[in-house]
mmCIF file of C-alpha atoms in Angstrom:
data_model
loop_
_atom_site.group_PDB
_atom_site.id
_atom_site.type_symbol
_atom_site.label_atom_id
_atom_site.label_comp_id
_atom_site.label_asym_id
_atom_site.label_seq_id
_atom_site.Cartn_x
_atom_site.Cartn_y
_atom_site.Cartn_z
ATOM 1 C CA UNK S 6 -11.835 -21.462 -2.768
ATOM 2 C CA UNK S 7 -7.977 -22.831 -2.841
ATOM 3 C CA UNK S 8 -5.425 -19.764 -2.504
ATOM 4 C CA UNK S 9 -2.319 -19.399 -3.455
ATOM 5 C CA UNK S 10 0.172 -17.666 -1.969
ATOM 6 C CA UNK S 11 3.407 -16.302 -4.219
ATOM 7 C CA UNK S 12 6.283 -15.750 -2.307
ATOM 8 C CA UNK S 13 8.537 -13.035 -3.866
ATOM 9 C CA UNK S 14 10.471 -12.822 -1.142
ATOM 10 C CA UNK S 15 12.569 -15.979 -1.963
ATOM 11 C CA UNK S 16 13.229 -15.019 -5.439
ATOM 12 C CA UNK S 17 14.197 -11.175 -4.699
ATOM 13 C CA UNK S 18 16.759 -12.458 -2.152
ATOM 14 C CA UNK S 19 18.364 -14.873 -4.711
ATOM 15 C CA UNK S 20 19.127 -12.182 -7.075
ATOM 16 C CA UNK S 21 22.733 -11.057 -7.057
ATOM 17 C CA UNK S 22 22.878 -8.911 -9.579
ATOM 18 C CA UNK S 23 21.403 -5.679 -11.281
ATOM 19 C CA UNK S 24 19.867 -7.017 -14.883
ATOM 20 C CA UNK S 25 18.140 -10.334 -12.893
ATOM 21 C CA UNK S 26 16.520 -7.524 -10.525
ATOM 22 C CA UNK S 27 15.786 -5.683 -13.787
ATOM 23 C CA UNK S 28 14.690 -8.945 -15.271
ATOM 24 C CA UNK S 29 12.538 -9.541 -11.901
ATOM 25 C CA UNK S 30 10.608 -6.059 -11.760
ATOM 26 C CA UNK S 31 9.740 -6.315 -15.397
ATOM 27 C CA UNK S 32 8.307 -9.981 -14.781
ATOM 28 C CA UNK S 33 6.306 -8.408 -11.692
ATOM 29 C CA UNK S 34 5.086 -5.302 -13.086
ATOM 30 C CA UNK S 35 1.870 -4.907 -10.858
ATOM 31 C CA UNK S 36 4.315 -5.243 -7.668
ATOM 32 C CA UNK S 37 6.516 -2.937 -8.966
ATOM 33 C CA UNK S 38 4.540 -0.241 -9.605
ATOM 34 C CA UNK S 39 1.725 -0.583 -6.737
ATOM 35 C CA UNK S 40 4.134 -1.418 -4.140
ATOM 36 C CA UNK S 41 7.858 -0.131 -5.064
ATOM 37 C CA UNK S 42 6.314 2.949 -6.568
ATOM 38 C CA UNK S 43 8.731 2.137 -9.984
ATOM 39 C CA UNK S 44 6.635 4.963 -11.675
ATOM 40 C CA UNK S 45 8.498 7.500 -9.275
ATOM 41 C CA UNK S 46 12.039 6.444 -10.429
ATOM 42 C CA UNK S 47 13.514 7.647 -13.562
ATOM 43 C CA UNK S 48 14.136 3.747 -15.134
ATOM 44 C CA UNK S 49 13.695 0.385 -13.126
ATOM 45 C CA UNK S 50 18.071 0.679 -13.136
ATOM 46 C CA UNK S 51 17.449 3.300 -10.240
ATOM 47 C CA UNK S 52 14.949 1.131 -8.398
ATOM 48 C CA UNK S 53 16.907 -2.363 -9.193
ATOM 49 C CA UNK S 54 20.261 -0.776 -7.469
ATOM 50 C CA UNK S 55 18.591 0.374 -4.113
ATOM 51 C CA UNK S 56 16.945 -2.831 -3.923
ATOM 52 C CA UNK S 57 20.318 -4.509 -4.345
ATOM 53 C CA UNK S 58 21.650 -2.283 -1.854
ATOM 54 C CA UNK S 59 18.981 -3.500 0.189
ATOM 55 C CA UNK S 60 19.699 -6.991 -0.167
ATOM 56 C CA UNK S 61 23.185 -6.918 0.207
ATOM 57 C CA UNK S 62 22.733 -4.929 3.969
ATOM 58 C CA UNK S 63 24.024 -7.964 6.349
ATOM 59 C CA UNK S 64 21.135 -6.073 8.989
ATOM 60 C CA UNK S 65 18.805 -6.593 6.343
ATOM 61 C CA UNK S 66 19.821 -10.426 5.818
ATOM 62 C CA UNK S 67 19.247 -10.672 9.636
ATOM 63 C CA UNK S 68 15.905 -9.264 9.078
ATOM 64 C CA UNK S 69 15.354 -11.630 6.118
ATOM 65 C CA UNK S 70 16.389 -14.859 7.659
ATOM 66 C CA UNK S 71 14.255 -14.101 11.244
ATOM 67 C CA UNK S 72 11.672 -13.657 8.363
ATOM 68 C CA UNK S 73 11.683 -17.061 7.197
ATOM 69 C CA UNK S 74 12.127 -18.487 10.402
ATOM 70 C CA UNK S 75 8.952 -17.023 11.565
ATOM 71 C CA UNK S 76 7.126 -17.597 8.470
ATOM 72 C CA UNK S 77 8.376 -21.168 7.561
ATOM 73 C CA UNK S 78 5.213 -22.299 7.436
ATOM 74 C CA UNK S 79 2.454 -20.586 6.224
ATOM 75 C CA UNK S 80 -0.396 -23.085 6.496
ATOM 76 C CA UNK S 81 -2.208 -20.685 9.286
ATOM 77 C CA UNK S 82 -2.123 -17.908 6.477
ATOM 78 C CA UNK S 83 -3.496 -20.188 3.813
ATOM 79 C CA UNK S 84 -6.186 -21.481 5.740
ATOM 80 C CA UNK S 85 -7.307 -17.585 6.931
ATOM 81 C CA UNK S 86 -7.114 -16.434 4.086
ATOM 82 C CA UNK S 87 -9.247 -19.088 2.447
ATOM 83 C CA UNK S 88 -11.707 -19.113 5.542
ATOM 84 C CA UNK S 89 -12.355 -15.262 4.686
ATOM 85 C CA UNK S 90 -12.624 -15.403 0.988
ATOM 86 C CA UNK S 91 -15.043 -18.580 0.658
ATOM 87 C CA UNK S 92 -16.942 -16.406 3.851
ATOM 88 C CA UNK S 93 -16.756 -13.114 1.541
ATOM 89 C CA UNK S 94 -18.072 -15.119 -1.655
ATOM 90 C CA UNK S 95 -20.997 -17.141 0.398
ATOM 91 C CA UNK S 96 -22.003 -13.275 1.247
ATOM 92 C CA UNK S 97 -20.838 -11.746 -2.012
ATOM 93 C CA UNK S 98 -21.587 -14.315 -5.264
ATOM 94 C CA UNK S 99 -19.619 -12.053 -7.356
ATOM 95 C CA UNK S 100 -16.124 -12.113 -5.221
ATOM 96 C CA UNK S 101 -13.279 -13.157 -6.716
ATOM 97 C CA UNK S 102 -9.675 -13.532 -4.582
ATOM 98 C CA UNK S 103 -7.385 -11.358 -5.100
ATOM 99 C CA UNK S 104 -4.135 -12.410 -6.027
ATOM 100 C CA UNK S 105 -1.633 -12.821 -2.970
ATOM 101 C CA UNK S 106 1.740 -11.903 -2.988
ATOM 102 C CA UNK S 107 4.457 -11.571 -0.078
ATOM 103 C CA UNK S 108 7.991 -10.378 0.481
ATOM 104 C CA UNK S 109 10.732 -8.538 2.637
ATOM 105 C CA UNK S 110 10.489 -4.831 2.106
ATOM 106 C CA UNK S 111 13.128 -3.495 4.946
ATOM 107 C CA UNK S 112 10.475 -1.806 6.454
ATOM 108 C CA UNK S 113 9.580 0.054 3.619
ATOM 109 C CA UNK S 114 5.662 -0.945 2.728
ATOM 110 C CA UNK S 115 3.720 -2.934 6.006
ATOM 111 C CA UNK S 116 1.149 -3.979 3.143
ATOM 112 C CA UNK S 117 -0.844 -3.429 -0.218
ATOM 113 C CA UNK S 118 -4.641 -4.251 -0.339
ATOM 114 C CA UNK S 119 -7.116 -3.796 -3.243
ATOM 115 C CA UNK S 120 -9.531 -6.395 -4.808
ATOM 116 C CA UNK S 121 -7.244 -8.056 -7.002
ATOM 117 C CA UNK S 122 -3.864 -8.184 -5.487
ATOM 118 C CA UNK S 123 -2.645 -8.186 -1.703
ATOM 119 C CA UNK S 124 0.805 -7.377 -1.183
ATOM 120 C CA UNK S 125 2.631 -8.644 2.095
ATOM 121 C CA UNK S 126 6.091 -6.721 3.757
ATOM 122 C CA UNK S 127 6.018 -9.816 5.710
ATOM 123 C CA UNK S 128 9.225 -8.549 7.727
ATOM 124 C CA UNK S 129 6.308 -5.774 9.424
ATOM 125 C CA UNK S 130 4.928 -8.732 11.680
ATOM 126 C CA UNK S 131 7.312 -11.072 12.889
ATOM 127 C CA UNK S 132 6.857 -10.127 16.464
ATOM 128 C CA UNK S 133 8.381 -8.236 18.988
ATOM 129 C CA UNK S 134 11.196 -10.899 19.698
ATOM 130 C CA UNK S 135 12.726 -9.792 16.507
ATOM 131 C CA UNK S 136 16.227 -8.232 16.378
ATOM 132 C CA UNK S 137 15.020 -5.518 14.396
ATOM 133 C CA UNK S 138 11.627 -3.803 14.255
ATOM 134 C CA UNK S 139 9.864 -0.991 12.083
ATOM 135 C CA UNK S 140 11.177 2.446 13.706
ATOM 136 C CA UNK S 141 9.102 4.924 12.284
ATOM 137 C CA UNK S 142 6.325 3.460 14.492
ATOM 138 C CA UNK S 143 4.996 3.936 18.081
ATOM 139 C CA UNK S 144 4.428 0.983 20.853
ATOM 140 C CA UNK S 145 0.962 1.449 20.862
ATOM 141 C CA UNK S 146 0.780 0.571 17.077
ATOM 142 C CA UNK S 147 3.607 -1.803 16.950
ATOM 143 C CA UNK S 148 1.740 -3.962 19.151
ATOM 144 C CA UNK S 149 -0.420 -4.624 16.103
ATOM 145 C CA UNK S 150 2.116 -5.533 14.114
ATOM 146 C CA UNK S 151 2.140 -9.390 14.236
ATOM 147 C CA UNK S 152 1.546 -12.291 12.223
ATOM 148 C CA UNK S 153 -1.987 -13.215 13.697
ATOM 149 C CA UNK S 154 -3.488 -9.273 12.686
ATOM 150 C CA UNK S 155 -2.331 -9.633 8.703
ATOM 151 C CA UNK S 156 -5.759 -11.273 7.992
ATOM 152 C CA UNK S 157 -7.748 -9.228 10.076
ATOM 153 C CA UNK S 158 -5.876 -5.894 8.664
ATOM 154 C CA UNK S 159 -6.686 -7.052 5.218
ATOM 155 C CA UNK S 160 -10.423 -8.195 5.606
ATOM 156 C CA UNK S 161 -10.679 -4.611 7.125
ATOM 157 C CA UNK S 162 -9.730 -2.880 4.297
ATOM 158 C CA UNK S 163 -11.329 -5.453 1.500
ATOM 159 C CA UNK S 164 -14.526 -4.115 3.270
ATOM 160 C CA UNK S 165 -14.278 -0.640 1.815
ATOM 161 C CA UNK S 166 -15.122 -2.053 -1.378
ATOM 162 C CA UNK S 167 -18.544 -2.797 -0.462
ATOM 163 C CA UNK S 168 -19.101 -0.396 2.452
ATOM 164 C CA UNK S 169 -20.929 2.315 0.922
ATOM 165 C CA UNK S 170 -21.077 6.131 2.845
ATOM 166 C CA UNK S 171 -22.332 9.445 2.011
ATOM 167 C CA UNK S 172 -20.205 11.875 1.275
ATOM 168 C CA UNK S 173 -21.855 14.557 1.750
ATOM 169 C CA UNK S 174 -22.510 14.159 5.751
ATOM 170 C CA UNK S 175 -19.212 15.166 7.314
ATOM 171 C CA UNK S 176 -19.871 14.187 11.334
ATOM 172 C CA UNK S 177 -18.360 12.242 13.543
ATOM 173 C CA UNK S 178 -21.509 9.916 13.818
ATOM 174 C CA UNK S 179 -21.228 9.020 9.893
ATOM 175 C CA UNK S 180 -17.134 8.122 10.264
ATOM 176 C CA UNK S 181 -18.332 5.916 13.369
ATOM 177 C CA UNK S 182 -20.924 4.262 11.410
ATOM 178 C CA UNK S 183 -18.690 4.029 8.164
ATOM 179 C CA UNK S 184 -15.749 1.826 10.648
ATOM 180 C CA UNK S 185 -18.706 -0.266 12.123
ATOM 181 C CA UNK S 186 -19.939 -1.313 9.674
ATOM 182 C CA UNK S 187 -16.349 -2.427 8.675
ATOM 183 C CA UNK S 188 -15.825 -3.773 11.786
ATOM 184 C CA UNK S 189 -19.384 -5.706 11.679
ATOM 185 C CA UNK S 190 -18.143 -7.213 8.228
ATOM 186 C CA UNK S 191 -14.700 -8.343 9.773
ATOM 187 C CA UNK S 192 -16.269 -9.692 12.533
ATOM 188 C CA UNK S 193 -18.835 -11.789 10.286
ATOM 189 C CA UNK S 194 -15.981 -13.022 7.819
ATOM 190 C CA UNK S 195 -14.066 -14.102 10.358
ATOM 191 C CA UNK S 196 -16.416 -15.434 12.926
ATOM 192 C CA UNK S 197 -13.677 -17.126 15.244
ATOM 193 C CA UNK S 198 -11.160 -14.231 15.606
ATOM 194 C CA UNK S 199 -11.546 -12.371 18.909
ATOM 195 C CA UNK S 200 -12.557 -8.865 18.867
ATOM 196 C CA UNK S 201 -8.818 -7.740 20.144
ATOM 197 C CA UNK S 202 -7.352 -9.487 16.870
ATOM 198 C CA UNK S 203 -10.339 -7.486 15.079
ATOM 199 C CA UNK S 204 -9.903 -3.577 16.321
ATOM 200 C CA UNK S 205 -6.443 -4.084 17.841
ATOM 201 C CA UNK S 206 -7.586 -3.355 21.319
ATOM 202 C CA UNK S 207 -5.394 -5.861 24.332
ATOM 203 C CA UNK S 208 -7.487 -7.809 26.135
ATOM 204 C CA UNK S 209 -7.237 -5.606 29.135
ATOM 205 C CA UNK S 210 -8.585 -2.831 26.707
ATOM 206 C CA UNK S 211 -11.485 -5.201 25.602
ATOM 207 C CA UNK S 212 -12.369 -5.892 28.843
ATOM 208 C CA UNK S 213 -12.621 -2.095 29.461
ATOM 209 C CA UNK S 214 -13.958 -0.827 27.121
ATOM 210 C CA UNK S 215 -17.220 -3.430 27.521
ATOM 211 C CA UNK S 216 -17.126 -2.709 31.532
ATOM 212 C CA UNK S 217 -17.482 0.873 30.877
ATOM 213 C CA UNK S 218 -19.339 1.653 27.783
ATOM 214 C CA UNK S 219 -21.952 3.145 29.402
ATOM 215 C CA UNK S 220 -19.259 5.746 30.428
ATOM 216 C CA UNK S 221 -17.957 5.689 27.255
ATOM 217 C CA UNK S 222 -21.390 7.207 26.112
ATOM 218 C CA UNK S 223 -22.557 9.191 28.292
ATOM 219 C CA UNK S 224 -19.034 11.165 27.349
ATOM 220 C CA UNK S 225 -20.617 11.363 24.084
ATOM 221 C CA UNK S 226 -23.680 12.922 25.010
ATOM 222 C CA UNK S 227 -22.526 15.016 27.598
ATOM 223 C CA UNK S 228 -20.357 16.585 25.149
ATOM 224 C CA UNK S 229 -22.823 16.410 22.164
ATOM 225 C CA UNK S 230 -19.825 15.654 19.922
ATOM 226 C CA UNK S 231 -21.370 12.860 17.503
ATOM 227 C CA UNK S 232 -22.791 15.218 15.526
ATOM 228 C CA UNK S 233 -18.914 17.172 15.110
ATOM 229 C CA UNK S 234 -17.769 17.953 11.792
ATOM 230 C CA UNK S 235 -14.245 19.639 12.617
ATOM 231 C CA UNK S 236 -11.483 17.233 11.175
ATOM 232 C CA UNK S 237 -9.256 17.596 15.461
ATOM 233 C CA UNK S 238 -12.596 16.929 16.989
ATOM 234 C CA UNK S 239 -12.985 13.708 14.733
ATOM 235 C CA UNK S 240 -9.949 12.929 14.903
ATOM 236 C CA UNK S 241 -9.586 12.924 18.546
ATOM 237 C CA UNK S 242 -12.323 9.984 18.921
ATOM 238 C CA UNK S 243 -11.503 7.864 15.504
ATOM 239 C CA UNK S 244 -7.884 8.910 14.951
ATOM 240 C CA UNK S 245 -4.754 6.699 16.033
ATOM 241 C CA UNK S 246 -3.977 7.840 19.924
ATOM 242 C CA UNK S 247 -2.583 5.735 22.355
ATOM 243 C CA UNK S 248 -5.560 6.752 24.792
ATOM 244 C CA UNK S 249 -8.344 9.411 24.516
ATOM 245 C CA UNK S 250 -7.800 10.922 27.949
ATOM 246 C CA UNK S 251 -10.826 13.404 27.226
ATOM 247 C CA UNK S 252 -12.818 10.387 28.485
ATOM 248 C CA UNK S 253 -10.437 8.618 30.707
ATOM 249 C CA UNK S 254 -6.235 7.776 30.618
ATOM 250 C CA UNK S 255 -7.012 3.863 30.258
ATOM 251 C CA UNK S 256 -9.504 4.178 27.456
ATOM 252 C CA UNK S 257 -7.828 3.421 24.176
ATOM 253 C CA UNK S 258 -7.342 5.505 21.005
ATOM 254 C CA UNK S 259 -10.379 5.557 18.156
ATOM 255 C CA UNK S 260 -13.156 4.703 20.805
ATOM 256 C CA UNK S 261 -15.443 6.184 18.039
ATOM 257 C CA UNK S 262 -15.305 3.156 16.102
ATOM 258 C CA UNK S 263 -15.237 0.841 18.961
ATOM 259 C CA UNK S 264 -18.723 2.877 19.674
ATOM 260 C CA UNK S 265 -19.999 3.011 16.035
ATOM 261 C CA UNK S 266 -18.799 -1.313 15.981
ATOM 262 C CA UNK S 267 -21.539 -1.020 18.756
ATOM 263 C CA UNK S 268 -24.220 0.904 17.349
ATOM 264 C CA UNK S 269 -23.753 -1.344 14.030
ATOM 265 C CA UNK S 270 -24.051 -4.680 16.136
ATOM 266 C CA UNK S 271 -27.247 -3.222 18.080
ATOM 267 C CA UNK S 272 -28.848 -2.287 14.769
ATOM 268 C CA UNK S 273 -28.701 -5.965 13.167
ATOM 269 C CA UNK S 274 -29.728 -7.447 16.272
ATOM 270 C CA UNK S 275 -32.734 -5.296 16.208
ATOM 271 C CA UNK S 276 -33.364 -5.779 12.391
ATOM 272 C CA UNK S 277 -33.943 -9.498 11.864
ATOM 273 C CA UNK S 278 -33.931 -9.427 8.526
ATOM 274 C CA UNK S 279 -31.070 -7.245 7.788
ATOM 275 C CA UNK S 280 -28.452 -9.255 5.834
ATOM 276 C CA UNK S 281 -24.495 -8.089 6.107
ATOM 277 C CA UNK S 282 -24.618 -6.765 2.390
ATOM 278 C CA UNK S 283 -27.787 -4.663 3.109
ATOM 279 C CA UNK S 284 -26.167 -3.194 6.457
ATOM 280 C CA UNK S 285 -23.047 -2.761 4.137
ATOM 281 C CA UNK S 286 -24.776 -1.029 1.348
ATOM 282 C CA UNK S 287 -26.899 1.344 3.768
ATOM 283 C CA UNK S 288 -24.933 5.123 3.315
ATOM 284 C CA UNK S 289 -27.762 6.269 6.262
ATOM 285 C CA UNK S 290 -25.508 6.916 9.232
ATOM 286 C CA UNK S 291 -27.791 8.832 10.789
ATOM 287 C CA UNK S 292 -30.861 6.349 10.199
ATOM 288 C CA UNK S 293 -28.718 3.384 11.165
ATOM 289 C CA UNK S 294 -27.676 5.106 14.659
ATOM 290 C CA UNK S 295 -31.319 5.976 15.362
ATOM 291 C CA UNK S 296 -32.989 2.473 13.951
ATOM 292 C CA UNK S 297 -30.353 0.668 16.676
ATOM 293 C CA UNK S 298 -31.490 2.365 19.574
ATOM 294 C CA UNK S 299 -28.302 1.887 20.973
ATOM 295 C CA UNK S 300 -28.701 2.971 24.852
ATOM 296 C CA UNK S 301 -26.027 1.051 26.895
ATOM 297 C CA UNK S 302 -26.606 3.795 29.708
#
């Protein structure tokens, strides 16, 4: 499967006038509508004026040059996407690889992902040595904004189109299993990628949760939370947080997501006849949990 990445940042930053930018927006209408939200502007000229201001900003010029330096060689991303798309197609023959575009946004948006189009704001992923970094992201999230996280993050989002769930089930368990299936999908599509890159935990955090899996699960059972339906309670265990202090100061955020992944992994190990498409289409979270016989204690 051949992957072609259209680098719009080269074309965009070469433009020097409003008419040229308006023409660019007209040529790339999907990009303008889906990534730049052009339909929120009175007309393309207003949006083009905003883009021209960004292009001429000396700070953005620094960001652009550093992005071009970090992503001067695209073979890594092309290889990663090619392998991921090949593997998805092996499981889902009807799968068609989305079109991929890249751009430098001035930290306007990090990515857009659908089943037909992927747009990546490369400037988000330059890494910690960049002169400028997004200021609206806490450090524990910013750590995941490196180029090696791009493909795993996108594959995780692509899994949504295959991941069936029972919308009537509002329990924490249902969300844990949903995310567990998503990460299991990503691990099968990217089998050579470290778990730390898939879920966004540091190596130390992965080691900690593996060593203390029994304690983490005991906390879930003791507090009887897996069938909780309250939004605030669920957010504590699957939402973005630096740590889940209810379990321990070293317990990383989204721990319920990680446990859900472990449950799904356990289910697949004990059900040899279940394929990736079968588990992804199974919307019965409670049955997956019970049949997984998950119990690390």
